[in-house]
Short mmCIF file of C-alpha atoms in Angstrom, two decimals:
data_model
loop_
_atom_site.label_atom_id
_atom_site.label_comp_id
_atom_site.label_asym_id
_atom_site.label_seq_id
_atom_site.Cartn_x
_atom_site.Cartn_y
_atom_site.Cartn_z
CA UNK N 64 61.79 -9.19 108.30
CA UNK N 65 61.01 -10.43 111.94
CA UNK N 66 59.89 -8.57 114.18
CA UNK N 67 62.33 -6.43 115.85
CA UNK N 68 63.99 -5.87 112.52
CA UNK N 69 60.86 -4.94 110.77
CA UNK N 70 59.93 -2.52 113.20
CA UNK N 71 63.47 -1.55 113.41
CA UNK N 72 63.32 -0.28 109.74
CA UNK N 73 60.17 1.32 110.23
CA UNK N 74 60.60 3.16 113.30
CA UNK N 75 64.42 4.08 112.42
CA UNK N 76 63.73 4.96 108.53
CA UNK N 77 63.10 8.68 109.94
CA UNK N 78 66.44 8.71 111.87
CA UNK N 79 68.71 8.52 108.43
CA UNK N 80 65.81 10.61 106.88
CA UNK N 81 66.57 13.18 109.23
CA UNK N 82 70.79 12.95 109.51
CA UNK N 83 70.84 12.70 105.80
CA UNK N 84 72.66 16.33 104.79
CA UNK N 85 69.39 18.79 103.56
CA UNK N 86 71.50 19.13 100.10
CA UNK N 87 74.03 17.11 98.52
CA UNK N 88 76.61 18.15 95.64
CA UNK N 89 76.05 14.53 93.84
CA UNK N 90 74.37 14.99 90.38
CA UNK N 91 73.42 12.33 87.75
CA UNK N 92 76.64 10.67 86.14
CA UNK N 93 76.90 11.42 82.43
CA UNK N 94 78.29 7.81 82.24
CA UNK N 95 76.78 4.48 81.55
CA UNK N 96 78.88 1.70 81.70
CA UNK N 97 77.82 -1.80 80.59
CA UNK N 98 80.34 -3.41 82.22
CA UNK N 99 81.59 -3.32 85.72
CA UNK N 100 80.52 -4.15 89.45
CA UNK N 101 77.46 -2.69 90.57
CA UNK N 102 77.47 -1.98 94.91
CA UNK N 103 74.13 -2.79 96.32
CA UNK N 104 72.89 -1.85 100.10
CA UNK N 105 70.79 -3.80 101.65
CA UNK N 106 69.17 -4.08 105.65
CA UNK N 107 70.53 -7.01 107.46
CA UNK N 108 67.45 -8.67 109.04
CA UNK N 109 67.43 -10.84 112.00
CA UNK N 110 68.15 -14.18 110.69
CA UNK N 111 69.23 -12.71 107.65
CA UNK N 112 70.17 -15.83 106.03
CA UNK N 113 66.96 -16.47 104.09
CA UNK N 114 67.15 -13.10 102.52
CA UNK N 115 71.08 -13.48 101.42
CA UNK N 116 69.57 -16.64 99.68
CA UNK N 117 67.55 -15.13 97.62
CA UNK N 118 68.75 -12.42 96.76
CA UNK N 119 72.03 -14.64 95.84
CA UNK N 120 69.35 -16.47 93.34
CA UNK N 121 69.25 -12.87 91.86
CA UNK N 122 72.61 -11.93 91.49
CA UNK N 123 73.34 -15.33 89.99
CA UNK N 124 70.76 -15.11 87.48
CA UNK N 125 72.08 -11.17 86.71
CA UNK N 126 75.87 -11.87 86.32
CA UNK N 127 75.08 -14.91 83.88
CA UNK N 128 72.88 -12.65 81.92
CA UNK N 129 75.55 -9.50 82.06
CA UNK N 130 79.04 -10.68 80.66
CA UNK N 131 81.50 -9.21 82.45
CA UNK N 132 79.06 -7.82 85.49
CA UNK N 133 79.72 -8.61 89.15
CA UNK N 134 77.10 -7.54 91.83
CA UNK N 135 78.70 -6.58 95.27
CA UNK N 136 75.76 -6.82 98.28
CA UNK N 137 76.89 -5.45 101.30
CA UNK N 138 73.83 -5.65 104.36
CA UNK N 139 73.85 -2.99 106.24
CA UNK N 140 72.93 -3.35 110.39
CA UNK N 141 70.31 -0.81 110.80
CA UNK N 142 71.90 0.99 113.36
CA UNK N 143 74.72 2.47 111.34
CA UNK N 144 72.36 3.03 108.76
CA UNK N 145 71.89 6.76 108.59
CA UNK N 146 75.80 7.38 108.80
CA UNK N 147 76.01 5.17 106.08
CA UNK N 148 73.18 7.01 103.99
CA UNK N 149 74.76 10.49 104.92
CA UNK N 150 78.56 9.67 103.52
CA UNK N 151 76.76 8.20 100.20
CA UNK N 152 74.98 11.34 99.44
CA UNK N 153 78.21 13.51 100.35
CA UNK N 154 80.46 11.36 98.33
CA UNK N 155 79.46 9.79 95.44
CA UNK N 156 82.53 7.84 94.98
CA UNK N 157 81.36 6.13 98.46
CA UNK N 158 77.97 5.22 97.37
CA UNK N 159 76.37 2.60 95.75
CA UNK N 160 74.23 2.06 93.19
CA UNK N 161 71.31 -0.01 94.19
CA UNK N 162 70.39 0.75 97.62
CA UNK N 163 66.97 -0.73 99.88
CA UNK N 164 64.87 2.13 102.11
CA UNK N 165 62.06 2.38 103.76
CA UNK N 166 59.35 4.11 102.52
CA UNK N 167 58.82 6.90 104.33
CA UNK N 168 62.31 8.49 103.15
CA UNK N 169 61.64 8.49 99.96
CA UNK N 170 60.49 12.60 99.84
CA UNK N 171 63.82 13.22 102.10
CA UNK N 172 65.99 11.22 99.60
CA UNK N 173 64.36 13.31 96.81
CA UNK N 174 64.70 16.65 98.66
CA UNK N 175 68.61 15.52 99.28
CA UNK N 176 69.19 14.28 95.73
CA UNK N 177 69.97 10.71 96.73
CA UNK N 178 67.61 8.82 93.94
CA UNK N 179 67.32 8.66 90.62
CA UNK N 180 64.43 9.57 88.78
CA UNK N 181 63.18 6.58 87.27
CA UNK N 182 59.38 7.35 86.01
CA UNK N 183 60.29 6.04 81.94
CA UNK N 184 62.08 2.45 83.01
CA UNK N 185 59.16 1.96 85.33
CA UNK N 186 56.21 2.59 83.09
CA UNK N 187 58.15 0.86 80.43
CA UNK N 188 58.38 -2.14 83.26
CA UNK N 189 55.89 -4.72 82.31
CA UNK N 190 55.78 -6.17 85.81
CA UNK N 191 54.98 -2.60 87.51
CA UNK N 192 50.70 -2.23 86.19
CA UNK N 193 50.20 -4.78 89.13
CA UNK N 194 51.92 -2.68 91.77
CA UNK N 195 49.46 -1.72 94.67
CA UNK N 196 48.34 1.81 94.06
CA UNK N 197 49.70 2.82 97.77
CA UNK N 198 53.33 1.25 96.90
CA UNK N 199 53.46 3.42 94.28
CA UNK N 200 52.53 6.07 95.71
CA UNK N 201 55.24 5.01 98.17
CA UNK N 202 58.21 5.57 95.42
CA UNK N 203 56.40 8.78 94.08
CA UNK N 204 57.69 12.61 94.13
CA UNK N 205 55.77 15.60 92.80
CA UNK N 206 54.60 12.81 89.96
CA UNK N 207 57.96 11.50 89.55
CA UNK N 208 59.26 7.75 90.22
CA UNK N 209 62.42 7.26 92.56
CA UNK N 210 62.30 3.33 92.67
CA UNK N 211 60.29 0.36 92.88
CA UNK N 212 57.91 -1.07 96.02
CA UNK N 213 60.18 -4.15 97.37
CA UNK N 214 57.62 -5.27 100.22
CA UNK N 215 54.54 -3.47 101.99
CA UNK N 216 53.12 -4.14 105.53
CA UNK N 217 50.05 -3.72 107.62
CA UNK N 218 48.08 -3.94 110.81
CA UNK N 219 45.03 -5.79 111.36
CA UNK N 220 43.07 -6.84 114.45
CA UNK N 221 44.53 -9.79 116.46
CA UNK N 222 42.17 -11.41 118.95
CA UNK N 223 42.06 -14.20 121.04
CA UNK N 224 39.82 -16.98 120.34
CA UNK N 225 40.04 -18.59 123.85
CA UNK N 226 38.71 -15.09 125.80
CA UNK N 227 35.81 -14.61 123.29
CA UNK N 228 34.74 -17.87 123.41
CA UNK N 229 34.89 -18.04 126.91
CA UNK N 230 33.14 -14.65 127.86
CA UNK N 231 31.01 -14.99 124.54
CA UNK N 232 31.92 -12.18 122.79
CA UNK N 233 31.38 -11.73 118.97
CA UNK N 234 34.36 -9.75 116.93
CA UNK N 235 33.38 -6.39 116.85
CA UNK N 236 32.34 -4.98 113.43
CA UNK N 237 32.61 -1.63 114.21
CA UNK N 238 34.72 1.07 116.19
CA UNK N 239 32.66 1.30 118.21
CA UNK N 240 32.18 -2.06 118.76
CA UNK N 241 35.77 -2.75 119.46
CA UNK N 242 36.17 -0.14 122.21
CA UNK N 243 32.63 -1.66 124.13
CA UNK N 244 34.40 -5.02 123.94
CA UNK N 245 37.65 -4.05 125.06
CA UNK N 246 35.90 -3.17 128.10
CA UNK N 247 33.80 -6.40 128.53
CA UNK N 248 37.12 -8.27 128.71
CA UNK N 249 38.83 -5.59 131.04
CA UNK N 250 35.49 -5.88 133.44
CA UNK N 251 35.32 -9.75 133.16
CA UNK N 252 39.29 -10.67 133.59
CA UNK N 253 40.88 -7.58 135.08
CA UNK N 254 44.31 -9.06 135.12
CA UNK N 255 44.13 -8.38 130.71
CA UNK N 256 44.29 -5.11 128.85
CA UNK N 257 40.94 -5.58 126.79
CA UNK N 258 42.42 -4.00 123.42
CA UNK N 259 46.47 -2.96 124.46
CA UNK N 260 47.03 0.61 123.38
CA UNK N 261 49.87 2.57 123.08
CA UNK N 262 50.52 6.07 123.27
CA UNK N 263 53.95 5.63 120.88
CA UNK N 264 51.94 3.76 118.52
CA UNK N 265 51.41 5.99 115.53
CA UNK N 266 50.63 3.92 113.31
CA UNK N 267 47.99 1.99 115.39
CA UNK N 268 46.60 4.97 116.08
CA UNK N 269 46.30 6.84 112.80
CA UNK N 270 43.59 4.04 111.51
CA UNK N 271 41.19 5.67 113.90
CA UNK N 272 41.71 9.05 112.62
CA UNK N 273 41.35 7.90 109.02
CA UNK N 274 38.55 6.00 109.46
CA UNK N 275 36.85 9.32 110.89
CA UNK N 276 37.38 11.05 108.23
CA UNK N 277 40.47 13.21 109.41
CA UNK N 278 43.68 13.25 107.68
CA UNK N 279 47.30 14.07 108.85
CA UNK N 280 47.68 16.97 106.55
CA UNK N 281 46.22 18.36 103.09
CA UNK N 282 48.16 19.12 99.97
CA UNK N 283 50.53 17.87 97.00
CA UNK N 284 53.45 18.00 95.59
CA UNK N 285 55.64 18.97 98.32
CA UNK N 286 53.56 21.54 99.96
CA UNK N 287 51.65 20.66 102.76
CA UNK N 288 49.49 21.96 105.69
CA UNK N 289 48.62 20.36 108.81
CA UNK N 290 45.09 18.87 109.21
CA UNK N 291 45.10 16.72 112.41
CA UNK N 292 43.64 19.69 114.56
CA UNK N 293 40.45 19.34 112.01
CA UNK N 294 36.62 17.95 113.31
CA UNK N 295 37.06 14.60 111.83
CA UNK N 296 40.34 14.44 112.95
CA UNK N 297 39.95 15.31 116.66
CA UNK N 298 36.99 12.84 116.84
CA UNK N 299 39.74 9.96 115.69
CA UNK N 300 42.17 10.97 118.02
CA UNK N 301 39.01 11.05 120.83
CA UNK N 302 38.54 7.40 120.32
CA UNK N 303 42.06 6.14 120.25
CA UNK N 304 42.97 7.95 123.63
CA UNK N 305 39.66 6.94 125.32
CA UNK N 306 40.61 3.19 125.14
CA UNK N 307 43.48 4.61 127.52
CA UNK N 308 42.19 4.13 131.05
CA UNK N 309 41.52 1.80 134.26
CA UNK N 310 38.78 0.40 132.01
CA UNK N 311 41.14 -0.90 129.28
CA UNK N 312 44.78 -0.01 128.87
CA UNK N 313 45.70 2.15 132.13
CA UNK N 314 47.40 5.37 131.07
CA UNK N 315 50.02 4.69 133.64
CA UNK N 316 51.33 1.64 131.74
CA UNK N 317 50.11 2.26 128.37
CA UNK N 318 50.74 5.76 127.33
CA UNK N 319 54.55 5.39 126.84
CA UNK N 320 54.08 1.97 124.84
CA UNK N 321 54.75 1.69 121.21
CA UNK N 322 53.65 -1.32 118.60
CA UNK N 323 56.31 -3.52 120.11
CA UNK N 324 55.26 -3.85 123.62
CA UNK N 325 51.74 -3.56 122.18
CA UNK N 326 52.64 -6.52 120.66
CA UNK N 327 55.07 -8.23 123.47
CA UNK N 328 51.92 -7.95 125.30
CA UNK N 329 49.41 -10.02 123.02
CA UNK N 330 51.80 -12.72 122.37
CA UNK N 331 52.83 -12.87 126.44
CA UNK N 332 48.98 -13.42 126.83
CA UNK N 333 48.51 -9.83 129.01
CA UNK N 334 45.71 -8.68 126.42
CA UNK N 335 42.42 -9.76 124.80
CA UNK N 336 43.21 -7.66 121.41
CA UNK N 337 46.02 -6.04 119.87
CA UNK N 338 46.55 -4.19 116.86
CA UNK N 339 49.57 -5.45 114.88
CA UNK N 340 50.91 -6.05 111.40
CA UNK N 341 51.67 -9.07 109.32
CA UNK N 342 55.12 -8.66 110.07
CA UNK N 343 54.16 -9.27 113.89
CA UNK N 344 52.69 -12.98 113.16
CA UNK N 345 56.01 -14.69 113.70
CA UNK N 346 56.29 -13.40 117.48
CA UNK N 347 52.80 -13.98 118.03
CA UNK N 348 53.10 -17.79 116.69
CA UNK N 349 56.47 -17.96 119.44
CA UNK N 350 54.18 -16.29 122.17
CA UNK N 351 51.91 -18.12 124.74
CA UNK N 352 48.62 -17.60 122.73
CA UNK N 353 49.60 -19.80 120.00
CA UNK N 354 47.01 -21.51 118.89
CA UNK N 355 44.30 -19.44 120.54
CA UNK N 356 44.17 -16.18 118.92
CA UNK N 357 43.00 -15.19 115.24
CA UNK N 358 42.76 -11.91 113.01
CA UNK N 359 40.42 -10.10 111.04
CA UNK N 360 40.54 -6.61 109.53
CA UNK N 361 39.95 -3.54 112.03
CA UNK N 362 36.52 -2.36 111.61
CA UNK N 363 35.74 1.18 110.60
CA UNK N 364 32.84 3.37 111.82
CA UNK N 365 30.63 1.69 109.80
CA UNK N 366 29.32 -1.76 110.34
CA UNK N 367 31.45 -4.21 107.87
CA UNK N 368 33.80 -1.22 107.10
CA UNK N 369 37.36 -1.57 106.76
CA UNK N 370 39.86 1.23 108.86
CA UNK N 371 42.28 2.28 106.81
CA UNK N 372 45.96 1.50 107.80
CA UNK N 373 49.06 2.56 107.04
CA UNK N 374 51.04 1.09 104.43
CA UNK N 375 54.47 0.40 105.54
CA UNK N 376 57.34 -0.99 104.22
CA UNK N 377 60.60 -1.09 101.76
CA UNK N 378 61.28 -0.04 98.55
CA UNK N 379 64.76 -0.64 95.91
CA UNK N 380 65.73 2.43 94.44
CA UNK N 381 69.00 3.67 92.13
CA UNK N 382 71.31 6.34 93.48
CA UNK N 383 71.86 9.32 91.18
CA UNK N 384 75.47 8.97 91.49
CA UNK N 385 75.54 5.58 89.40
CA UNK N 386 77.80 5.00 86.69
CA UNK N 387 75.71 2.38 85.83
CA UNK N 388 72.31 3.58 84.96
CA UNK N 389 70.94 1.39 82.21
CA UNK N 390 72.37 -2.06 84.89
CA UNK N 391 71.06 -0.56 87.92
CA UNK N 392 67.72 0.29 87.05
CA UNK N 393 67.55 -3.84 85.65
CA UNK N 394 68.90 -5.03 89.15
CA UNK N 395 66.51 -3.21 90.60
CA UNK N 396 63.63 -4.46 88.26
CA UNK N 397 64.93 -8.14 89.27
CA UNK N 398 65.12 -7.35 93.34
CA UNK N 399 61.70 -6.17 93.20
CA UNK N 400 60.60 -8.37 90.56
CA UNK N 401 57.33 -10.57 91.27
CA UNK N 402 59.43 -13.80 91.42
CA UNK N 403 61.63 -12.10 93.82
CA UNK N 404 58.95 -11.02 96.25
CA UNK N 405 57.23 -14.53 96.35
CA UNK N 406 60.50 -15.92 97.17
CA UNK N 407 61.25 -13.29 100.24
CA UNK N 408 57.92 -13.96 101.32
CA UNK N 409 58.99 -17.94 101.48
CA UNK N 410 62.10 -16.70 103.19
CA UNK N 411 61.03 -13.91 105.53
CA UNK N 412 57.21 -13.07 105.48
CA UNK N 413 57.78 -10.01 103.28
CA UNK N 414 54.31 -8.71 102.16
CA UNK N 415 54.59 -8.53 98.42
CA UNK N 416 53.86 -5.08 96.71
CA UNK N 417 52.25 -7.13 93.28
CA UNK N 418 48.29 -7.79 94.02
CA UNK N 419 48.31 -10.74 92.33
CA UNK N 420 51.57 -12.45 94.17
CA UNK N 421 49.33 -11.07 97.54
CA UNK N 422 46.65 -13.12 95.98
CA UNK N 423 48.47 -16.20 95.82
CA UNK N 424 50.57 -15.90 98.85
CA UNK N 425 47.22 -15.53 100.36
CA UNK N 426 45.96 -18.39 99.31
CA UNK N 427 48.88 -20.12 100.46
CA UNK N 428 49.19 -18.77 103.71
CA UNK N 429 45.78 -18.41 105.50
CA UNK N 430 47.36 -15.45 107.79
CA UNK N 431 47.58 -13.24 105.10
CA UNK N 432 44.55 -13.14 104.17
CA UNK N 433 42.99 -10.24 106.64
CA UNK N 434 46.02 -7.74 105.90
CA UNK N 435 45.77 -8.51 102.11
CA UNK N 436 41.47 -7.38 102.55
CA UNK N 437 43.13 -4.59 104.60
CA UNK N 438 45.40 -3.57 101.91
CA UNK N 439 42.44 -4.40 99.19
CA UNK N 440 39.72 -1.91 101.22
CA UNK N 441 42.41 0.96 100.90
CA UNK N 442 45.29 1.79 102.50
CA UNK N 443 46.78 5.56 103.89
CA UNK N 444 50.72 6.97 103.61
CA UNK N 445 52.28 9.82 105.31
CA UNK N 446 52.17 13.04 103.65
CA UNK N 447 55.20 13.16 100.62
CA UNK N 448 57.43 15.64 101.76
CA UNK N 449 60.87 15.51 103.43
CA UNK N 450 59.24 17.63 106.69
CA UNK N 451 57.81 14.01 107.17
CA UNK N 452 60.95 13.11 108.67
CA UNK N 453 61.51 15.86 111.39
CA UNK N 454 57.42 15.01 112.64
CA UNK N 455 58.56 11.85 112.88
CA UNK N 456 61.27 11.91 114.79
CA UNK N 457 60.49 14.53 117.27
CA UNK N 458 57.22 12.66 118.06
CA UNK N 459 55.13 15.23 117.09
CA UNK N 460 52.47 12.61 117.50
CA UNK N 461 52.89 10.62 120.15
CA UNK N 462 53.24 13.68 122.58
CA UNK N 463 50.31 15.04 121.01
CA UNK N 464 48.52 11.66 122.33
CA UNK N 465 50.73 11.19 125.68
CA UNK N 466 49.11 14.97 126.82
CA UNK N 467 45.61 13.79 125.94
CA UNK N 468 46.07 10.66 127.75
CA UNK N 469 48.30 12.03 131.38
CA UNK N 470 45.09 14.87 131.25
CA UNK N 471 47.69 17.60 130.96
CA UNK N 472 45.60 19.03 127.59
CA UNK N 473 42.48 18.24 126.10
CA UNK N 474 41.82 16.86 122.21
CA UNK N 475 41.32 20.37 120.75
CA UNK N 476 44.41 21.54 122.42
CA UNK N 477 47.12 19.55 121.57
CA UNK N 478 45.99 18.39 118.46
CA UNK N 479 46.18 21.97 117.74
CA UNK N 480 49.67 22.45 119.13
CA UNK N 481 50.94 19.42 116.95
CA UNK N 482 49.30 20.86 114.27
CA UNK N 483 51.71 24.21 114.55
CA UNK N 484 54.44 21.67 115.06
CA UNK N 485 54.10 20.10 111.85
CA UNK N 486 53.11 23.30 110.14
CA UNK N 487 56.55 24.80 110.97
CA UNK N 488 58.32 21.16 109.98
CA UNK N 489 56.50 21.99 106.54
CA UNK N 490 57.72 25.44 106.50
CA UNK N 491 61.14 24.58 106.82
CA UNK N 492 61.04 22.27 104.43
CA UNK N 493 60.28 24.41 101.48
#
């Protein structure tokens, strides 16, 4: 996916999360038929004629080896996506069978009875023992299976090559590290954000927290308390709001930014470091640092450490309303199959979920290569329960880190408040 589409799905997968109805009256057909035309939903990327390609290549190779089987894919714009989403789970006579998500709904389309439970065709899929430990967690329920990982993505540290050679900086190996040379470049060219922050930027933020040792919130299966007000915790969120100020990213421009302006922001040359993903490479390469900027990993508290990130992305899952089990858990095998994912990674930069097709996309594509050592060091997800979506979308987070930054409320205090705020999301849940 490019980059406005990418983030799209990721910033937007909480919206149909949250309008999907909290229970639906669909329940797993009692029919199986062989035969037939399977429906499949997909996202409609930005240029989304690579991606119709090969997933064509799949179909194809599908129908020829089902007589009598036709595959319907419809791509679905993003922004009609959660009404979409909602009528499929109220009507199963409107929904399809094969459907794309992102990966933080999966423990909302479990709670809503959307997916099918798939946990015996997937260990009994010979492809799946190379999966990435966090994309399956990514399709996992209370121990259960709802799909397969169709493409992961994650942030590393972009730099550019130009300002450090220039002001003869070394890449910082540690947090610590990273915030002292943000300021370096602030103090030397003041017309650059040293490291560009943004106080909408979960998910550039959350590495800090993790790397401290804090967590967003403790439990399993399905029952969860809140654990950003925690020590380790509060010291991550500490060093992710103190790069906000006159010294590095003012809080005045920089507290209401989110990874895409982060981003805008690198490639327009306005910053000597920004935290993006491997999805944000493209826009970078069409930005005015081409050429002159590189990546690495972000460092961790430790020297040579690795923060963890968060592991975004898509997965393929079957709807519990199919009439076509036994052919819709196959298609879904074959869109998320190895080949598959090397080919979408030709086509549209898609992260593949296999290790091994990482490796050799890796080796491939230099570029990779510091978000698959990010992935390899360990990787973090948001907690598995459907409350994830209503955090999400009413910024629980970001207004936690807005208040810290505009000085209305210290660390302790709203991490605390957001804390309550996702304890009641977690309550409500069930």
């Amino acid at each position: 996916m490019k980059l406005p589409a990418r983030l799209a799905v990721l910033l937007t997968a909480v919206v149909v999360t949250a309008c999907a109805p909290q229970t639906s009256d669909n329940s797993s057909s009692p029919t199986d038929r062989k035969t037939g035309t399977l429906r499949v939903w997909l996202f409609q990327e930005v240029g989304n004629k690579p991606k119709e390609q090969a997933v064509d290549s799949v179909v194809a190779a599908f129908e020829k080896a089902h007589k009598d089987t036709k595959v319907d894919v419809e791509y679905i714009p993003v922004e009609t996506r959660a009404q979409r989403v909602k009528a499929a789970f109220n009507d199963p006579k409107s929904a399809p069978d094969v459907i794309e998500y992102g990966n933080t709904d999966t423990a909302g389309y479990v709670h809503d009875g959307g997916l099918l439970d798939v946990t015996g065709e997937f260990g009994d899929w010979s492809e799946a023992k190379d999966t990435d430990p966090t994309a399956r967690q990514s399709v996992t329920v209370d121990g259960k299976i709802y799909g397969a990982p169709f493409y992961v993505g994650v942030r590393a540290l972009y730099y550019r090559t130009d300002v450090f050679r220039e002001l003869g900086l070394s890449v910082p190996r540690t947090m610590a590290e990273l915030a002292s040379t943000a300021r370096a470049i602030r103090a030397a060219k003041p017309d650059l954000y040293g490291l560009v922050v943004g106080g909408a930027y979960t998910y550039g933020a959350m590495p800090f927290v993790w790397a401290n040792g804090g967590e967003l919130a403790t439990g399993r299966n399905g029952s969860y308390a809140a654990a950003i007000d925690g020590a380790a915790a509060q010291k991550g969120i500490k060093a992710y709001t103190s790069l906000f100020g006159d010294d590095n990213c003012p809080a005045a421009k920089c507290a209401g930014m989110g990874g895409n302006d982060t981003i805008t922001a690198f490639a327009a040359g306005k910053a000597g470091m920004a935290i993006g993903g491997d999805f944000s490479h493209t826009a970078v390469e069409a930005g005015k640092v081409k050429g002159e900027y590189a990546v690495v990993p972000l460092p961790g508290v430790t020297s040579g450490s690795i923060a963890p990130a968060f592991a975004g992305g898509n997965n393929i899952g079957v709807l519990k309303s199919t009439s076509h089990r036994t052919l819709a858990v196959d298609l879904m095998e074959q869109l998320a199959s190895k080949k598959t994912q090397a080919r979408l990674f030709d086509a549209m930069g898609f992260l593949p979920t296999f290790t091994d097709v990482r490796q050799q996309v890796a080796a491939k594509e230099p570029y990779v290569k510091p978000f698959v050592r990010t992935l390899a060091a360990g990787t973090e997800f948001v907690p598995a329960s459907p409350a994830w979506a209503q955090i999400d979308s009413s910024l629980v987070l970001p207004t936690m880190f807005q208040e810290i930054v505009s000085g209305k409320k210290d660390v302790a205090a709203a991490s605390e408040d957001a804390a309550k705020k996702m304890n009641d999301a977690f309550g409500s849940a069930g």
